[in-house]
PDB file of C-alpha atoms in Angstrom:
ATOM      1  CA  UNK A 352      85.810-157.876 -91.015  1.00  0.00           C
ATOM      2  CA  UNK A 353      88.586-155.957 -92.235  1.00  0.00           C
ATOM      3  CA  UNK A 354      92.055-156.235 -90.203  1.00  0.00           C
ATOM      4  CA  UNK A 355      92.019-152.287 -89.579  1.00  0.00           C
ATOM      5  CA  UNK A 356      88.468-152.092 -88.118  1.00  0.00           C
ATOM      6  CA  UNK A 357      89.606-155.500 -85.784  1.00  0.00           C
ATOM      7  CA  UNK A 358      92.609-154.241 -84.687  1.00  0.00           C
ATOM      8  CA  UNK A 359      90.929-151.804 -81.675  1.00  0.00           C
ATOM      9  CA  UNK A 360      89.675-155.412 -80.411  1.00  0.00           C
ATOM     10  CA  UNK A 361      93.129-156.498 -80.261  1.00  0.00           C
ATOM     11  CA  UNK A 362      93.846-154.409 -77.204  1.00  0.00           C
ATOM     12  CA  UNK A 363      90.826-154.565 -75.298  1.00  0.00           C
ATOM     13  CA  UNK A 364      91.015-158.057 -75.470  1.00  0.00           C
ATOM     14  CA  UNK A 365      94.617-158.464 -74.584  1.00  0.00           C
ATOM     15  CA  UNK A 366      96.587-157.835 -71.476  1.00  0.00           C
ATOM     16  CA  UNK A 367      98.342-154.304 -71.363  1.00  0.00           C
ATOM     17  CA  UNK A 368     102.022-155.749 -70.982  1.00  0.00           C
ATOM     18  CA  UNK A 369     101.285-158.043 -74.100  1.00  0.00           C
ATOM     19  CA  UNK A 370      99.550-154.985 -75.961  1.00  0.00           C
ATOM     20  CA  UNK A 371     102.071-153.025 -74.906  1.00  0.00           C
ATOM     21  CA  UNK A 372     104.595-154.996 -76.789  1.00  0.00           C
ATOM     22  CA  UNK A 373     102.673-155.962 -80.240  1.00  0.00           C
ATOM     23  CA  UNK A 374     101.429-152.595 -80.185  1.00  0.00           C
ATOM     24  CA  UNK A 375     104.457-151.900 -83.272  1.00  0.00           C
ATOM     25  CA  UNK A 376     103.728-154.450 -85.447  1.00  0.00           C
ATOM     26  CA  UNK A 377      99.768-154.390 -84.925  1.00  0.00           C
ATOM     27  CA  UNK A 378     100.288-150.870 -86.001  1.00  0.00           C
ATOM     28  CA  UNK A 379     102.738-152.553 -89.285  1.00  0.00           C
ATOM     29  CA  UNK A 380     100.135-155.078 -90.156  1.00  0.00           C
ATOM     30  CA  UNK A 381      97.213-152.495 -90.516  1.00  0.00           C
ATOM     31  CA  UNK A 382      99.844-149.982 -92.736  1.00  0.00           C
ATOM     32  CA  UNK A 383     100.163-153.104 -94.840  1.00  0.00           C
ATOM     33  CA  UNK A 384      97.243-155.043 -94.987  1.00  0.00           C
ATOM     34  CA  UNK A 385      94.949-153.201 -93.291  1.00  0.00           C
ATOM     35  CA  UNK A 386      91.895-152.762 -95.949  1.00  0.00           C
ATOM     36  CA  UNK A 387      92.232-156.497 -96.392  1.00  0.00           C
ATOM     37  CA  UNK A 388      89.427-158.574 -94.889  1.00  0.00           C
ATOM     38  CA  UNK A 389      91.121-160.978 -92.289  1.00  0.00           C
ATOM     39  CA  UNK A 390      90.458-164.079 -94.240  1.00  0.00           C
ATOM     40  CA  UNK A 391      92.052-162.639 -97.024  1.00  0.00           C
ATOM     41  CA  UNK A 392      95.567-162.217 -95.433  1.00  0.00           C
ATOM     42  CA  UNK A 393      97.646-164.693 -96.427  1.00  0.00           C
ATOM     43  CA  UNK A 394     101.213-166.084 -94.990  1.00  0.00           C
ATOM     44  CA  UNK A 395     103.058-164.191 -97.462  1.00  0.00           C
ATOM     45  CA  UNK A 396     101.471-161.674 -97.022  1.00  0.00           C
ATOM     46  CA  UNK A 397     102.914-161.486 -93.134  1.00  0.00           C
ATOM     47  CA  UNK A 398     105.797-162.948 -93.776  1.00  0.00           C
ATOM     48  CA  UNK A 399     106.743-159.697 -96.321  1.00  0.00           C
ATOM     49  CA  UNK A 400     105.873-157.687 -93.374  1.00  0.00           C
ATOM     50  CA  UNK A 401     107.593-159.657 -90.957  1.00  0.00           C
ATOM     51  CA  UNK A 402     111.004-159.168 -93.058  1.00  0.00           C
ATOM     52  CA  UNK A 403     110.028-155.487 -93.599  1.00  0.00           C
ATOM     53  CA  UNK A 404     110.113-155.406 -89.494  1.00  0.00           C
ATOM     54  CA  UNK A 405     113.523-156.657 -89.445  1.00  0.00           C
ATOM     55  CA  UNK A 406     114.757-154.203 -92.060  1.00  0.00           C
ATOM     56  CA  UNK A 407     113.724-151.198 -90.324  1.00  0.00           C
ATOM     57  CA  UNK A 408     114.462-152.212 -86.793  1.00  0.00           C
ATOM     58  CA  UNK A 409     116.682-150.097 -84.774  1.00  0.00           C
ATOM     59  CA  UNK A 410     120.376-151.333 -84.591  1.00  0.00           C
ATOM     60  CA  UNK A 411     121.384-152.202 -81.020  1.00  0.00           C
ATOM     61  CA  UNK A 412     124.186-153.884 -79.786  1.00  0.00           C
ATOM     62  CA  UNK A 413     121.931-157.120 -78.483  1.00  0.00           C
ATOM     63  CA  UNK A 414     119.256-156.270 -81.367  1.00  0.00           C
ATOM     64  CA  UNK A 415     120.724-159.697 -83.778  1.00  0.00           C
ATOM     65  CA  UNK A 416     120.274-157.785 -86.932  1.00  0.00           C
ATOM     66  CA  UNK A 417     116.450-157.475 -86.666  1.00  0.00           C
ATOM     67  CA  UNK A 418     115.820-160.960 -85.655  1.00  0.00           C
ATOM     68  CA  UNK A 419     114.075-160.407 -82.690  1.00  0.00           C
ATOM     69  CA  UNK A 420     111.700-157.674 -84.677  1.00  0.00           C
ATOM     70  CA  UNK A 421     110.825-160.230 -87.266  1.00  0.00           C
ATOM     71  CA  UNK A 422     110.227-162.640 -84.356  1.00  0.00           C
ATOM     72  CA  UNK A 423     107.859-159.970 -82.469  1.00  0.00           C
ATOM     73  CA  UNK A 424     105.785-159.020 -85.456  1.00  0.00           C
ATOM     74  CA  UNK A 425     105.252-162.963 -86.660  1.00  0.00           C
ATOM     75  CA  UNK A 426     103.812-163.323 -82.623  1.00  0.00           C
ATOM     76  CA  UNK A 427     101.823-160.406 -82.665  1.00  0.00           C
ATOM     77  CA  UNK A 428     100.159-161.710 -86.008  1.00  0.00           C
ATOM     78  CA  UNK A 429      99.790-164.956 -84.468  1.00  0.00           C
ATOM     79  CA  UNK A 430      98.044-163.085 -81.626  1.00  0.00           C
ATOM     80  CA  UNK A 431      95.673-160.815 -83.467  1.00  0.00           C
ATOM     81  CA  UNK A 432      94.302-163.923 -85.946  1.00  0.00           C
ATOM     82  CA  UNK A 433      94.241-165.844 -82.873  1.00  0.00           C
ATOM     83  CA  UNK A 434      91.769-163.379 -81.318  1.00  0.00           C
ATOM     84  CA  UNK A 435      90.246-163.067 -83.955  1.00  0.00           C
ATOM     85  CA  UNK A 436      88.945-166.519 -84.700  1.00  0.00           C
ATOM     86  CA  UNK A 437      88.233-166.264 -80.542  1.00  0.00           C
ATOM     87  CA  UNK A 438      85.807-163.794 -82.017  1.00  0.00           C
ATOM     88  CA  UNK A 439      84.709-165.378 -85.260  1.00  0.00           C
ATOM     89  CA  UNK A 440      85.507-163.037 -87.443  1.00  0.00           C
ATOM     90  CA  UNK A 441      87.809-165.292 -89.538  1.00  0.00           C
ATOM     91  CA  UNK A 442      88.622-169.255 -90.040  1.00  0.00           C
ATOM     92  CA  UNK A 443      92.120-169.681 -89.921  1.00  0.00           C
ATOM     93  CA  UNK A 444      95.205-168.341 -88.120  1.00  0.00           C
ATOM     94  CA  UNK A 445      97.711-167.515 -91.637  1.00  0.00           C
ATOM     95  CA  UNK A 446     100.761-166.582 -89.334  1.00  0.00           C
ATOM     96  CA  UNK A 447     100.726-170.054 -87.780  1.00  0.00           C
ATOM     97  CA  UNK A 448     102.151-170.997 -91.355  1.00  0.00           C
ATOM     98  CA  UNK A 449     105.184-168.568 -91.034  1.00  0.00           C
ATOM     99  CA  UNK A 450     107.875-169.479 -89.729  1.00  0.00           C
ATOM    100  CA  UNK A 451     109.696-167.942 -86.705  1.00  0.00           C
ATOM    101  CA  UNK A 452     113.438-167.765 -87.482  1.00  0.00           C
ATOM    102  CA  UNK A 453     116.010-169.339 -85.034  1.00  0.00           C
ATOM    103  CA  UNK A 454     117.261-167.290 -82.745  1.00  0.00           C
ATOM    104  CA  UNK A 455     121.592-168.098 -82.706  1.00  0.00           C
ATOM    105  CA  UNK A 456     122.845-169.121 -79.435  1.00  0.00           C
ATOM    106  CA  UNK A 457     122.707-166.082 -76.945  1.00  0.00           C
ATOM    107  CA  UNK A 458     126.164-164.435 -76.269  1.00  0.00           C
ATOM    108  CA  UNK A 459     124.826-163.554 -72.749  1.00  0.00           C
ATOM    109  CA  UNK A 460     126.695-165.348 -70.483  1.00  0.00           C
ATOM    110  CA  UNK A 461     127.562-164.426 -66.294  1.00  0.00           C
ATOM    111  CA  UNK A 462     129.855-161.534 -65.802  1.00  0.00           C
ATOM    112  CA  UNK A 463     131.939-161.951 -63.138  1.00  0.00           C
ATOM    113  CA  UNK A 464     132.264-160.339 -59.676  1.00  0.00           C
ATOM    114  CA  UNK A 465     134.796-157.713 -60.811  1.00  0.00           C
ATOM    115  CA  UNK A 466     132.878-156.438 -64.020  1.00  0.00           C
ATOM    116  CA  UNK A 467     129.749-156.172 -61.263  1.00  0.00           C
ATOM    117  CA  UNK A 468     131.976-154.105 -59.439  1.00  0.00           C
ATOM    118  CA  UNK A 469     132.692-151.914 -62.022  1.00  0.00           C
ATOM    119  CA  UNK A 470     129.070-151.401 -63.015  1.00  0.00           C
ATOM    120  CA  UNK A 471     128.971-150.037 -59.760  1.00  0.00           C
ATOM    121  CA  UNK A 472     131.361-147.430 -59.780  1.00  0.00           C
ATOM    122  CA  UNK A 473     129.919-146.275 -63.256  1.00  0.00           C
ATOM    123  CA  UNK A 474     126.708-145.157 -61.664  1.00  0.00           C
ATOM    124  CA  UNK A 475     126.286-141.271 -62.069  1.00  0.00           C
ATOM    125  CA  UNK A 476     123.726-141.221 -59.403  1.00  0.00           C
ATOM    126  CA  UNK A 477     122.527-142.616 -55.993  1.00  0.00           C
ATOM    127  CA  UNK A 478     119.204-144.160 -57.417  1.00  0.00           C
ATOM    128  CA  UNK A 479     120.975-146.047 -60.270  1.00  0.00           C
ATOM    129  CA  UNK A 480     123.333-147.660 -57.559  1.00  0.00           C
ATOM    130  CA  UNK A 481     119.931-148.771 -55.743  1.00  0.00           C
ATOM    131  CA  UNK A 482     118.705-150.345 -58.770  1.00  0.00           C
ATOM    132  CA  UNK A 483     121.814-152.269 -59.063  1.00  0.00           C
ATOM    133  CA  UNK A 484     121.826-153.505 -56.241  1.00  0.00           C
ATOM    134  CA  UNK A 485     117.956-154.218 -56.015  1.00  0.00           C
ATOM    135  CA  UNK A 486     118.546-156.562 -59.526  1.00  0.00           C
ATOM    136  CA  UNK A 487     121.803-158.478 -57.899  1.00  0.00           C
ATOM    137  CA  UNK A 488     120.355-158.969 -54.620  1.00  0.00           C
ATOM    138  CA  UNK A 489     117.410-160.351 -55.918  1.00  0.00           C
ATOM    139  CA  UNK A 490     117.668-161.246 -59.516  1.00  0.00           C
ATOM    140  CA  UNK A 491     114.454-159.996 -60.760  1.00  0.00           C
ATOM    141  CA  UNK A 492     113.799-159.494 -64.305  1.00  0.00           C
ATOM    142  CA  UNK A 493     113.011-156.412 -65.265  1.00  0.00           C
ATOM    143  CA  UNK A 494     109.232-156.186 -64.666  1.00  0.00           C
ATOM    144  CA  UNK A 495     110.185-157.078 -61.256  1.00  0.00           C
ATOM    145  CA  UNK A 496     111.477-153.683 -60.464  1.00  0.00           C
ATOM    146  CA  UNK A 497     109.346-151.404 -62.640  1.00  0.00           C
ATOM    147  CA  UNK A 498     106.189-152.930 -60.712  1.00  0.00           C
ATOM    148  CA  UNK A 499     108.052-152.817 -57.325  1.00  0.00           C
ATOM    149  CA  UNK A 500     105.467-150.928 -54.589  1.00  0.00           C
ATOM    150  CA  UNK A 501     106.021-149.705 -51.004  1.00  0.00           C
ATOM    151  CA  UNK A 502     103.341-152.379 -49.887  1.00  0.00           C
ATOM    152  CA  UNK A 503     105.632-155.369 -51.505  1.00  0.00           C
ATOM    153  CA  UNK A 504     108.105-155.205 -48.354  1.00  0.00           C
ATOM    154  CA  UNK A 505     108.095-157.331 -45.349  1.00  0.00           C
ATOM    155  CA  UNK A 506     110.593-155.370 -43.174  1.00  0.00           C
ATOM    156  CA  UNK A 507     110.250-158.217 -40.167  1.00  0.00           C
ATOM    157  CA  UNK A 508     111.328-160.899 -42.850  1.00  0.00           C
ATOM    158  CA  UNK A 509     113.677-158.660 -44.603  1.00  0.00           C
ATOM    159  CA  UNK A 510     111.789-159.760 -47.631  1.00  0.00           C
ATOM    160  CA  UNK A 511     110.591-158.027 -50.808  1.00  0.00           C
ATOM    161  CA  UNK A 512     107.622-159.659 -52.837  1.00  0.00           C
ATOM    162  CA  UNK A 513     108.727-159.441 -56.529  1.00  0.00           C
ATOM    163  CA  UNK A 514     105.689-159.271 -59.234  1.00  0.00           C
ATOM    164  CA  UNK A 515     106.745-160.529 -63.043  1.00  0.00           C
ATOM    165  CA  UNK A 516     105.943-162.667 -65.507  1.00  0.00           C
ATOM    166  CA  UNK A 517     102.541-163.169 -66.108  1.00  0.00           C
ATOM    167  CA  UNK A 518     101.839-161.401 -63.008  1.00  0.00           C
ATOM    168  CA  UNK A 519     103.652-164.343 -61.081  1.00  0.00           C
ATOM    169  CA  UNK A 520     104.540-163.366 -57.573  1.00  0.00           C
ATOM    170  CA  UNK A 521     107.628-164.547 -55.427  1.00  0.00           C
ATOM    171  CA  UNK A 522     109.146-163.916 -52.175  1.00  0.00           C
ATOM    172  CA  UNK A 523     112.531-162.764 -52.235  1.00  0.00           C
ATOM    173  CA  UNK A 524     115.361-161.865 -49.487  1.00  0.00           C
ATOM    174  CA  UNK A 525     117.445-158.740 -49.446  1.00  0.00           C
ATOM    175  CA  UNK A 526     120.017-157.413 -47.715  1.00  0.00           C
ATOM    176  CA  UNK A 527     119.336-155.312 -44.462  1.00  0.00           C
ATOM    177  CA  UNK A 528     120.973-152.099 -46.305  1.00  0.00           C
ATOM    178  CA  UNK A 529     119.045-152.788 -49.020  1.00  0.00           C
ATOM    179  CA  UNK A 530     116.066-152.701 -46.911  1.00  0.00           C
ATOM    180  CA  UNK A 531     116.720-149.520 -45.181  1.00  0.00           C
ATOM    181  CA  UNK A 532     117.114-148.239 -48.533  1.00  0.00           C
ATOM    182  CA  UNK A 533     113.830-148.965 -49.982  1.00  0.00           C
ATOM    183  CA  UNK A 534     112.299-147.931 -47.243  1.00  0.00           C
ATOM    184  CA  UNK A 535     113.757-144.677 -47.170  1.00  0.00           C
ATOM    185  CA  UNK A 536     111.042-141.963 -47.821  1.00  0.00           C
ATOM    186  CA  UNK A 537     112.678-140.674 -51.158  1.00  0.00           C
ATOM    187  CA  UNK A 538     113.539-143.525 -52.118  1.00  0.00           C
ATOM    188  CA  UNK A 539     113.203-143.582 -56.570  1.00  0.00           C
ATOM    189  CA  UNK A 540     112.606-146.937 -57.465  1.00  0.00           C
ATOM    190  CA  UNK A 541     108.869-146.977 -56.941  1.00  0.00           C
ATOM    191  CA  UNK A 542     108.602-144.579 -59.794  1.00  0.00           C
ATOM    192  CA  UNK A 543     111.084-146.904 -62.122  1.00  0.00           C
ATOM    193  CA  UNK A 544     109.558-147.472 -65.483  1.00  0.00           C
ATOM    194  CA  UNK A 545     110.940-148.677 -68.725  1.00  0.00           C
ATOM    195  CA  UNK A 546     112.048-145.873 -69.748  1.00  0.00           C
ATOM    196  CA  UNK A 547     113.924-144.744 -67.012  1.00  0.00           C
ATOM    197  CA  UNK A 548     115.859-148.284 -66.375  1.00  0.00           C
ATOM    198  CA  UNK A 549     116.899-147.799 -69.944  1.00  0.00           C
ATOM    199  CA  UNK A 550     118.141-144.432 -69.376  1.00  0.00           C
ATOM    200  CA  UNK A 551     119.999-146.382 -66.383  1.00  0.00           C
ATOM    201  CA  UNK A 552     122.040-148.527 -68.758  1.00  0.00           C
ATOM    202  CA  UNK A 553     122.911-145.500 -70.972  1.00  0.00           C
ATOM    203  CA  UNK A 554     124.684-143.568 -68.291  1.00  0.00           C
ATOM    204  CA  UNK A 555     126.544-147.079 -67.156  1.00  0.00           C
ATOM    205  CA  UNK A 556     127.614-147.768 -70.534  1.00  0.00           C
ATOM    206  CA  UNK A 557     128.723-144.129 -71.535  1.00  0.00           C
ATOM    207  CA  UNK A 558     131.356-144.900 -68.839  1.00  0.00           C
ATOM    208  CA  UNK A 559     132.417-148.517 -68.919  1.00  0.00           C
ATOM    209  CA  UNK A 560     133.373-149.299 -72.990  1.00  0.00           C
ATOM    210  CA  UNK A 561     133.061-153.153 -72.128  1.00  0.00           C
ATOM    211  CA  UNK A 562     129.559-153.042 -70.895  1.00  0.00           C
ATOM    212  CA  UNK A 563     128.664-150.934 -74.570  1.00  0.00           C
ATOM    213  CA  UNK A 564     130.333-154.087 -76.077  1.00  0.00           C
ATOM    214  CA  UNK A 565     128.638-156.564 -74.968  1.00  0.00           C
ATOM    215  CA  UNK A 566     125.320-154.578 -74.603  1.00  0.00           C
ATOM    216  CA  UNK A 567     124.699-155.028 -70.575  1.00  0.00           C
ATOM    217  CA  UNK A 568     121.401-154.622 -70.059  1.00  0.00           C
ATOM    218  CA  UNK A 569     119.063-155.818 -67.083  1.00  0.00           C
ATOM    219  CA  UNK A 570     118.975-159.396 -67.834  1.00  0.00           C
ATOM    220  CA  UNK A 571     122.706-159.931 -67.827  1.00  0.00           C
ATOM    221  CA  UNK A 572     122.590-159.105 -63.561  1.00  0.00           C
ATOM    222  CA  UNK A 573     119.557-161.929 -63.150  1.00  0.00           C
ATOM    223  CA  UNK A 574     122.052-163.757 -64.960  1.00  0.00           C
ATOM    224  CA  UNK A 575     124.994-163.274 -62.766  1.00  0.00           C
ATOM    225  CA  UNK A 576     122.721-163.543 -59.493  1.00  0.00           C
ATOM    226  CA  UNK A 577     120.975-167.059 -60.491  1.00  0.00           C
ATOM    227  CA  UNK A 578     124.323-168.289 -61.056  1.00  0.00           C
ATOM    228  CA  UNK A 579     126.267-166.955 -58.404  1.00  0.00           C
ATOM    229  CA  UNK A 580     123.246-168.305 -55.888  1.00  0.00           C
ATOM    230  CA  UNK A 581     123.649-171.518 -57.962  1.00  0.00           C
ATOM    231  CA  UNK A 582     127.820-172.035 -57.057  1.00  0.00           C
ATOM    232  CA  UNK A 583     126.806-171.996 -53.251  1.00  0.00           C
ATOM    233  CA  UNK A 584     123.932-174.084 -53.509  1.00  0.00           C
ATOM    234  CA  UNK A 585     122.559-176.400 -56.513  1.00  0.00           C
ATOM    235  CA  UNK A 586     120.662-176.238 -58.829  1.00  0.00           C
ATOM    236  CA  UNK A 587     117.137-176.665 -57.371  1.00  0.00           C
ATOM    237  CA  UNK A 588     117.853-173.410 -55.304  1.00  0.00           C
ATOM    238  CA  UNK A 589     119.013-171.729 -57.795  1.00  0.00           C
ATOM    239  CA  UNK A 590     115.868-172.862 -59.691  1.00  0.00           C
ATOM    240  CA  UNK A 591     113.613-171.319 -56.740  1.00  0.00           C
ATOM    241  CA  UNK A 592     115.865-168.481 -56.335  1.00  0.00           C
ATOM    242  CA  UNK A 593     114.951-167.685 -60.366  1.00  0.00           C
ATOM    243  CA  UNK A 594     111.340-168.263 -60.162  1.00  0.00           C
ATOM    244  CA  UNK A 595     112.099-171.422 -62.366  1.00  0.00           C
ATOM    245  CA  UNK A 596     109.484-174.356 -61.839  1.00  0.00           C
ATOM    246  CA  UNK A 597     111.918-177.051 -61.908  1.00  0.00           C
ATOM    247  CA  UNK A 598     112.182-179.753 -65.041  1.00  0.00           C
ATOM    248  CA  UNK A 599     110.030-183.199 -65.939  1.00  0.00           C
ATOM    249  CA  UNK A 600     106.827-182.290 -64.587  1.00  0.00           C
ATOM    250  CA  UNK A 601     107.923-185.666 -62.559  1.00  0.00           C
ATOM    251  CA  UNK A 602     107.086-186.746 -58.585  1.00  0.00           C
ATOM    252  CA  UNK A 603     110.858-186.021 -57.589  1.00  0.00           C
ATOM    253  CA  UNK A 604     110.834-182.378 -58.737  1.00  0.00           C
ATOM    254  CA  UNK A 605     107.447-181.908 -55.607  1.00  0.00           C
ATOM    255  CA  UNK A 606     110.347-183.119 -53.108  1.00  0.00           C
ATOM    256  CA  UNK A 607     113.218-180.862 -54.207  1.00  0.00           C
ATOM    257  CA  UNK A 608     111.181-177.983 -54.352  1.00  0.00           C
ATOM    258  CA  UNK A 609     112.973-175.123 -52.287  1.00  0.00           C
ATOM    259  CA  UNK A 610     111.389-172.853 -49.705  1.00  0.00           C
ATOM    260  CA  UNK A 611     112.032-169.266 -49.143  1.00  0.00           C
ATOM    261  CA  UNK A 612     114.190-171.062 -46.347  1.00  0.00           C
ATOM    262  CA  UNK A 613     116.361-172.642 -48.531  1.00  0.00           C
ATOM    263  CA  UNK A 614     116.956-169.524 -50.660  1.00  0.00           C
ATOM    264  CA  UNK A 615     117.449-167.464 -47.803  1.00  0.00           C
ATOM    265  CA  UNK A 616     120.170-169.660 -46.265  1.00  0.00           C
ATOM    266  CA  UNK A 617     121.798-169.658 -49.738  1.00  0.00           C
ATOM    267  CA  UNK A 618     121.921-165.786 -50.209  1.00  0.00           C
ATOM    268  CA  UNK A 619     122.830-165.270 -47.097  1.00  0.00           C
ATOM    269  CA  UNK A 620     126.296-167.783 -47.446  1.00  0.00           C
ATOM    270  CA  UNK A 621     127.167-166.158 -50.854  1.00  0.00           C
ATOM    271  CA  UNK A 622     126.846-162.504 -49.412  1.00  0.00           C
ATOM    272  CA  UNK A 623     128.217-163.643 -46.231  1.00  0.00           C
ATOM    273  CA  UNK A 624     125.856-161.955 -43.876  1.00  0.00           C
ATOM    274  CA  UNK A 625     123.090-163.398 -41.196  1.00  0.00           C
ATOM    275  CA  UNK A 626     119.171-163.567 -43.058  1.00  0.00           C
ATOM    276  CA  UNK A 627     116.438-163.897 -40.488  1.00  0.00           C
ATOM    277  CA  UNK A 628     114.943-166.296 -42.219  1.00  0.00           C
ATOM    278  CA  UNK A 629     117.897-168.777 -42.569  1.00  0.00           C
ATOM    279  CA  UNK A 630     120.712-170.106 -40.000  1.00  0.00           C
ATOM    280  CA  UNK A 631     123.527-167.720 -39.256  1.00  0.00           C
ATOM    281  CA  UNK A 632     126.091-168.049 -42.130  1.00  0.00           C
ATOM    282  CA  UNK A 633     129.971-169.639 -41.464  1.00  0.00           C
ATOM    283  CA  UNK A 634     131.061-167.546 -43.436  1.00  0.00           C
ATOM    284  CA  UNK A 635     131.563-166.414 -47.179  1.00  0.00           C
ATOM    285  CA  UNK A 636     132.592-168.948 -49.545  1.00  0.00           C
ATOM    286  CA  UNK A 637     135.972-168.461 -51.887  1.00  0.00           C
ATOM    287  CA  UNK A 638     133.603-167.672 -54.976  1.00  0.00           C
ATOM    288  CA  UNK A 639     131.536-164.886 -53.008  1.00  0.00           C
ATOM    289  CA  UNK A 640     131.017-161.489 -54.528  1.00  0.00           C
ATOM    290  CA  UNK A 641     132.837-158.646 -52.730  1.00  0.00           C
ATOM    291  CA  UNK A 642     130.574-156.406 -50.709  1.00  0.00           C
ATOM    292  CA  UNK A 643     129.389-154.381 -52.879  1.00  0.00           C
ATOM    293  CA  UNK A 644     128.196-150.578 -51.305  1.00  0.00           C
ATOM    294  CA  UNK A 645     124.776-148.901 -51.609  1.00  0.00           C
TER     295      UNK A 645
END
């Protein structure tokens, strides 16, 4: 079968997140290749496209020179030959042979509490300040707020049910303003999508030149919540907290495993306000974020 009459397959048979993202280099591998016959394509032969990818990617601040689109288009081959031996409609997986470049060492790293701050006051409107403050409450990735619904809260436990990765689910506490807010009948994060969240970032950065430097995106405030959640607590919190499974697949990490108890009682001492579902705080700690409005 030839790649371009297989490649229709690829997204029936794959997941709409996953097809959503190899949809561009699918797309590059049939311009290329294509009217080959899928046991004809050899690891050259994506590895040329792969570098091709990384020439014409768009520049962005946190875009590494291409590196990440050579790195998407050499999984999305791996995908699509994957599926298609699934299928039997060829022998061998080429891309497996090609390999994926090294990402360098990430230059994310935890702003602090001021820079958060000022990411605040940069918002031009109302329902980028909610957004904000949904991501450092909670420190959701991004698919945790662009599939946030009305039916995820649990007003009683001040609780919002995040859905992400792989369609994992966690429980996680917010503030009681935060609550009110998402409850609020016009409230504009239910109809967040990608799109939109980047538009988000554009606005923040067109006012704040630091966050344009270092290319502040969405992942940088999951960043700064897991570790401000980890200075007040430890790291197997702060491991719950993230939605991390904990390291070593070993019987200690079963009895460190923290509840929604646990992460409760730590948000609630670094934000320095009472949680229903944890003990009354004593009090903020020295390293706590400043209240930050909504």
């Amino acid at each position: 079968m030839k790649l371009s009459v297989f490649l229709p397959f690829c997204y029936a048979l794959t997941n709409d997140a996953s097809a959503e993202l190899y949809h561009r280099y699918w797309v590059m591998l049939s311009e290329h290749w294509g009217d080959r016959e899928l046991n004809e394509v050899t690891p050259g032969d994506i590895k040329m496209v792969a570098k091709a990818a990384r020439r014409t990617a768009v520049s962005r601040s946190n875009s590494q020179n291409g590196l990440y689109a050579e790195q998407h288009l050499i999984a999305a081959a791996r995908k699509l030959f994957a599926l298609a031996m699934a299928e039997g409609h060829c022998s061998r997986n080429p891309a497996q042979l090609v390999e994926m470049p090294k990402r360098p060492r990430s230059p994310r790293h935890a702003i602090t509490h001021q820079q958060v701050g000022e990411l605040f006051e940069a918002c031009e409107r109302d329902e980028d300040t909610v957004a904000l403050r949904f991501m450092v409450e909670t420190g959701c990735r991004r698919e945790g707020l662009v599939n946030l619904q009305r039916k995820d809260l649990r007003p009683a436990r001040q609780t919002v049910w995040l859905d992400e990765k792989n369609s994992a689910r966690r429980e996680q506490p917010v503030s009681e303003a935060l609550m009110v807010a998402l409850m609020n009948q016009d409230c504009h994060l239910y109809d967040m999508t990608r799109r939109r969240l980047d538009g988000l970032w554009v606005r923040v950065k067109r006012n704040l030149p630091w966050a344009q430097d270092l290319g502040i995106f969405s992942h940088w405030l999951r960043h700064y919540a897991i570790t401000s959640i980890e200075s007040v607590s430890g790291y197997a919190t702060a491991a719950a907290f993230a939605g991390h499974a904990l390291g070593g697949g070993n019987a200690t990490s079963t009895y460190v495993h923290k509840s929604i108890n646990d992460v409760a009682g730590a948000w609630s001492r670094l934000w320095g306000e009472p949680h229903p579902l944890a003990p009354p705080p004593q009090g903020a700690t020295a390293d706590s974020p400043e209240r930050l409005s909504t």
